[in-house]
Amino acid sequence: MLSTEFQPLQNDFYQQPTLNTARQLLGARLFRILDGELVSGRITETEAYIGEDDRACHAKAGLTERTKIMYGRAGTAYVYFTYGMHWMLNVVTEAEGFPAAVLIRSVAIETGIECIKARRPGVKPSEWTNGPAKLTKALGIDGSFNGIDLTGKGNGLWIEPGIVISDANVTIGARVGLYSVPEPWKSFPWRFLVTG
DNA sequence: AGCACGATTAACT
DNA sequence: GTTAATCGTGCTC
């Protein structure tokens, strides 16, 4: 059933500095209506990508057909394809005109377990959504979600407030998978992970 | 028109 | 620890 306790996180939440949004998304709940069922999970890992100067951010290429979403309204989904096979889910942050986003890297499924089990046969529950491409596959998120509004429930994908994660349970470190990104961007502590 | 590369994953040795 | 899979994007010719 649909949650009535909370409403989706709104534009003002995503307009904060990207690092704040990335940190505060830990513990928030990602919702998806999939095959008519409500599936949700707690966000347990995020990364921030901030501005044209960030050599790890796609917006380093400037305003292009691909990156224009990141220049748009905070709270919009930026979904892109990489490695020839994987979709990644991001939320656009900060003011319109400034390109930044938070990559959702991992969630812990809480509801809709049977639905996910059917979609990921033979995969261990702990491996269902513990990676950015795994979670998009498990939740049926692809390029058709690029540019949708995540601040309402109309598109079957949104984020609600969840539990507050204390600093004692958060590990902050360098972003993952940045092989050819130069320093200092490669080592910026812009990854937020729930531990303990 | 062609090319190098990638915010990853699974399946190897 | 290493590597293949696989194709959209952005850059160069």
CSV table of C-alpha atoms (C1' of nucleotides) in Angstrom, one decimal:
chain,number,residue,atom,x,y,z
A,1,MET,CA,0.0,0.0,0.0
A,2,LEU,CA,1.1,3.6,-0.5
A,3,SER,CA,2.7,5.4,2.3
A,4,THR,CA,0.6,8.1,3.8
A,5,GLU,CA,3.1,9.1,6.5
A,6,PHE,CA,5.4,11.0,4.1
A,7,GLN,CA,5.4,12.8,0.9
A,8,PRO,CA,8.2,12.6,-1.7
A,9,LEU,CA,11.2,14.8,-1.0
A,10,GLN,CA,10.7,18.1,-2.7
A,11,ASN,CA,12.7,20.5,-4.8
A,12,ASP,CA,14.1,22.5,-1.8
A,13,PHE,CA,15.7,19.3,-0.4
A,14,TYR,CA,17.6,18.8,-3.7
A,15,GLN,CA,18.5,22.4,-4.1
A,16,GLN,CA,20.9,22.2,-1.1
A,17,PRO,CA,24.6,21.9,-1.7
A,18,THR,CA,25.1,18.5,-3.4
A,19,LEU,CA,27.2,17.1,-0.6
A,20,ASN,CA,24.4,17.8,1.9
A,21,THR,CA,21.9,16.2,-0.3
A,22,ALA,CA,24.1,13.1,-0.8
A,23,ARG,CA,24.7,12.8,2.9
A,24,GLN,CA,21.0,13.3,3.8
A,25,LEU,CA,19.8,10.8,1.2
A,26,LEU,CA,21.4,8.0,3.3
A,27,GLY,CA,18.5,6.3,5.1
A,28,ALA,CA,15.9,7.9,2.7
A,29,ARG,CA,13.5,5.5,1.0
A,30,LEU,CA,13.5,5.0,-2.7
A,31,PHE,CA,10.0,3.9,-4.0
A,32,ARG,CA,9.1,2.3,-7.3
A,33,ILE,CA,5.8,0.9,-8.6
A,34,LEU,CA,6.9,-2.2,-10.4
A,35,ASP,CA,4.5,-4.7,-12.0
A,36,GLY,CA,1.7,-3.0,-10.1
A,37,GLU,CA,3.5,-3.6,-6.8
A,38,LEU,CA,5.1,-1.1,-4.4
A,39,VAL,CA,8.8,-1.8,-4.0
A,40,SER,CA,11.0,0.2,-1.7
A,41,GLY,CA,14.4,0.3,-0.2
A,42,ARG,CA,16.6,2.3,2.1
A,43,ILE,CA,19.4,4.2,0.4
A,44,THR,CA,22.7,3.1,1.8
A,45,GLU,CA,25.3,4.6,-0.6
A,46,THR,CA,25.5,7.8,-2.6
A,47,GLU,CA,28.1,9.8,-4.5
A,48,ALA,CA,28.2,13.5,-5.4
A,49,TYR,CA,29.1,14.8,-8.8
A,50,ILE,CA,29.4,18.6,-8.8
A,51,GLY,CA,29.8,21.0,-11.6
A,52,GLU,CA,31.8,21.4,-14.8
A,53,ASP,CA,35.1,21.7,-12.8
A,54,ASP,CA,34.6,18.2,-11.4
A,55,ARG,CA,36.7,16.1,-13.7
A,56,ALA,CA,34.7,13.0,-12.7
A,57,CYS,CA,31.3,14.6,-13.5
A,58,HIS,CA,29.8,14.2,-16.9
A,59,ALA,CA,29.2,17.9,-17.0
A,60,LYS,CA,32.9,18.4,-17.5
A,61,ALA,CA,32.0,18.2,-21.1
A,62,GLY,CA,29.8,21.3,-20.6
A,63,LEU,CA,26.2,21.6,-21.7
A,64,THR,CA,25.5,18.8,-24.2
A,65,GLU,CA,22.5,16.7,-25.3
A,66,ARG,CA,23.5,14.2,-22.6
A,67,THR,CA,24.4,16.5,-19.7
A,68,LYS,CA,21.5,19.0,-20.2
A,69,ILE,CA,19.5,17.1,-17.6
A,70,MET,CA,22.0,18.0,-14.9
A,71,TYR,CA,21.6,21.6,-15.7
A,72,GLY,CA,17.9,21.4,-15.1
A,73,ARG,CA,15.6,21.5,-12.1
A,74,ALA,CA,16.7,19.9,-8.8
A,75,GLY,CA,14.8,16.7,-8.1
A,76,THR,CA,14.9,15.5,-11.7
A,77,ALA,CA,16.2,12.0,-12.5
A,78,TYR,CA,19.4,11.8,-14.5
A,79,VAL,CA,19.6,8.3,-15.9
A,80,TYR,CA,22.5,7.4,-18.2
A,81,PHE,CA,23.9,4.3,-19.9
A,82,THR,CA,27.5,3.2,-19.5
A,83,TYR,CA,29.8,0.2,-20.3
A,84,GLY,CA,27.5,-0.8,-23.1
A,85,MET,CA,25.1,-2.4,-20.7
A,86,HIS,CA,24.4,-0.6,-17.5
A,87,TRP,CA,21.9,2.1,-16.4
A,88,MET,CA,22.8,4.5,-13.5
A,89,LEU,CA,20.3,6.5,-11.5
A,90,ASN,CA,21.1,10.0,-10.3
A,91,VAL,CA,19.1,12.9,-8.8
A,92,VAL,CA,19.8,16.4,-10.1
A,93,THR,CA,20.8,18.9,-7.4
A,94,GLU,CA,21.4,22.6,-6.8
A,95,ALA,CA,20.1,25.6,-8.7
A,96,GLU,CA,18.9,25.4,-12.3
A,97,GLY,CA,21.8,26.2,-14.6
A,98,PHE,CA,24.4,24.6,-12.3
A,99,PRO,CA,25.1,21.0,-13.3
A,100,ALA,CA,25.3,18.6,-10.3
A,101,ALA,CA,23.7,15.3,-9.2
A,102,VAL,CA,23.8,12.5,-6.7
A,103,LEU,CA,24.4,9.0,-7.9
A,104,ILE,CA,22.4,6.4,-6.0
A,105,ARG,CA,24.8,3.5,-5.6
A,106,SER,CA,23.1,1.1,-3.3
A,107,VAL,CA,19.7,0.4,-1.6
A,108,ALA,CA,18.5,-2.2,0.9
A,109,ILE,CA,15.2,-3.6,-0.3
A,110,GLU,CA,12.5,-3.3,2.4
A,111,THR,CA,9.2,-4.0,0.6
A,112,GLY,CA,8.3,-5.8,-2.5
A,113,ILE,CA,10.7,-8.6,-1.8
A,114,GLU,CA,8.7,-11.1,-3.8
A,115,CYS,CA,8.7,-8.8,-6.8
A,116,ILE,CA,12.5,-8.4,-6.8
A,117,LYS,CA,13.0,-12.1,-6.2
A,118,ALA,CA,11.0,-12.7,-9.4
A,119,ARG,CA,13.0,-10.2,-11.3
A,120,ARG,CA,16.5,-11.4,-10.2
A,121,PRO,CA,16.2,-15.1,-10.2
A,122,GLY,CA,19.2,-16.9,-8.8
A,123,VAL,CA,20.7,-13.8,-7.2
A,124,LYS,CA,21.3,-13.6,-3.5
A,125,PRO,CA,19.1,-11.0,-1.7
A,126,SER,CA,22.3,-9.3,-0.5
A,127,GLU,CA,23.3,-8.9,-4.1
A,128,TRP,CA,20.0,-7.6,-5.4
A,129,THR,CA,20.6,-3.9,-5.2
A,130,ASN,CA,24.1,-3.4,-3.7
A,131,GLY,CA,25.5,-1.6,-6.8
A,132,PRO,CA,24.4,1.3,-9.0
A,133,ALA,CA,23.7,-0.9,-12.1
A,134,LYS,CA,22.3,-3.8,-10.0
A,135,LEU,CA,19.6,-1.5,-8.4
A,136,THR,CA,18.5,-0.1,-11.7
A,137,LYS,CA,18.2,-3.6,-13.1
A,138,ALA,CA,16.3,-4.9,-10.1
A,139,LEU,CA,13.9,-1.9,-10.0
A,140,GLY,CA,13.4,-1.7,-13.8
A,141,ILE,CA,14.9,1.7,-14.3
A,142,ASP,CA,16.3,2.6,-17.7
A,143,GLY,CA,16.7,5.5,-20.1
A,144,SER,CA,13.0,6.1,-20.3
A,145,PHE,CA,13.3,7.5,-16.8
A,146,ASN,CA,15.9,10.2,-17.8
A,147,GLY,CA,14.5,13.6,-17.1
A,148,ILE,CA,11.4,12.5,-15.0
A,149,ASP,CA,10.4,14.4,-11.9
A,150,LEU,CA,11.2,12.5,-8.7
A,151,THR,CA,9.4,14.9,-6.4
A,152,GLY,CA,6.0,13.4,-7.2
A,153,LYS,CA,4.6,9.9,-7.4
A,154,GLY,CA,3.2,10.2,-10.9
A,155,ASN,CA,6.1,8.4,-12.7
A,156,GLY,CA,6.2,5.4,-10.4
A,157,LEU,CA,9.6,6.4,-9.0
A,158,TRP,CA,10.2,8.8,-6.1
A,159,ILE,CA,12.1,9.2,-2.8
A,160,GLU,CA,10.7,9.8,0.7
A,161,PRO,CA,12.3,10.7,4.0
A,162,GLY,CA,13.3,7.7,5.9
A,163,ILE,CA,15.5,7.1,9.0
A,164,VAL,CA,18.2,9.5,10.1
A,165,ILE,CA,21.6,7.9,9.9
A,166,SER,CA,24.0,9.2,12.6
A,167,ASP,CA,27.6,10.2,11.6
A,168,ALA,CA,28.9,7.2,13.6
A,169,ASN,CA,27.3,5.0,11.0
A,170,VAL,CA,28.5,6.8,7.9
A,171,THR,CA,31.7,6.2,6.1
A,172,ILE,CA,32.9,9.0,3.8
A,173,GLY,CA,35.6,8.3,1.2
A,174,ALA,CA,36.7,8.7,-2.4
A,175,ARG,CA,34.3,8.0,-5.2
A,176,VAL,CA,34.4,4.6,-6.9
A,177,GLY,CA,35.4,3.7,-10.4
A,178,LEU,CA,37.2,6.8,-11.4
A,179,TYR,CA,40.1,5.3,-13.2
A,180,SER,CA,41.3,8.0,-15.5
A,181,VAL,CA,40.1,11.0,-13.4
A,182,PRO,CA,43.0,13.2,-12.3
A,183,GLU,CA,43.7,14.4,-8.8
A,184,PRO,CA,42.5,16.0,-6.8
A,185,TRP,CA,39.0,15.1,-8.0
A,186,LYS,CA,39.8,11.4,-7.9
A,187,SER,CA,40.3,11.5,-4.1
A,188,PHE,CA,37.6,14.0,-3.1
A,189,PRO,CA,35.6,12.4,-0.2
A,190,TRP,CA,32.3,12.7,-2.0
A,191,ARG,CA,31.1,9.1,-1.4
A,192,PHE,CA,28.7,8.4,1.5
A,193,LEU,CA,28.2,4.9,2.7
A,194,VAL,CA,26.1,3.5,5.6
A,195,THR,CA,28.1,1.1,7.8
A,196,GLY,CA,27.3,-0.6,11.1
B,1,DA,C1',32.5,8.5,-40.3
B,2,DG,C1',35.4,6.7,-37.0
B,3,DC,C1',37.4,6.2,-32.5
B,4,DA,C1',38.5,5.9,-27.5
B,5,DC,C1',36.4,5.5,-23.3
B,6,DG,C1',33.4,4.6,-19.4
B,7,DA,C1',30.2,7.0,-12.1
B,8,DT,C1',30.0,-1.6,-13.7
B,9,DT,C1',29.4,-6.4,-13.3
B,10,DA,C1',30.0,-11.3,-13.5
B,11,DA,C1',32.8,-14.8,-14.5
B,12,DC,C1',36.9,-16.3,-14.7
B,13,DT,C1',42.3,-17.8,-13.0
C,1,DG,C1',43.4,-10.2,-9.1
C,2,DT,C1',42.2,-10.0,-14.1
C,3,DT,C1',39.2,-9.4,-18.0
C,4,DA,C1',35.4,-9.6,-21.4
C,5,DA,C1',30.9,-7.9,-22.4
C,6,DT,C1',28.8,-4.0,-25.2
C,7,DC,C1',27.1,0.7,-27.1
C,8,DG,C1',26.0,5.8,-26.3
C,9,DT,C1',28.4,9.9,-26.0
C,10,DG,C1',31.6,13.4,-27.2
C,11,DC,C1',35.6,14.4,-29.6
C,12,DT,C1',38.7,14.4,-33.8
C,13,DC,C1',39.4,13.9,-38.5
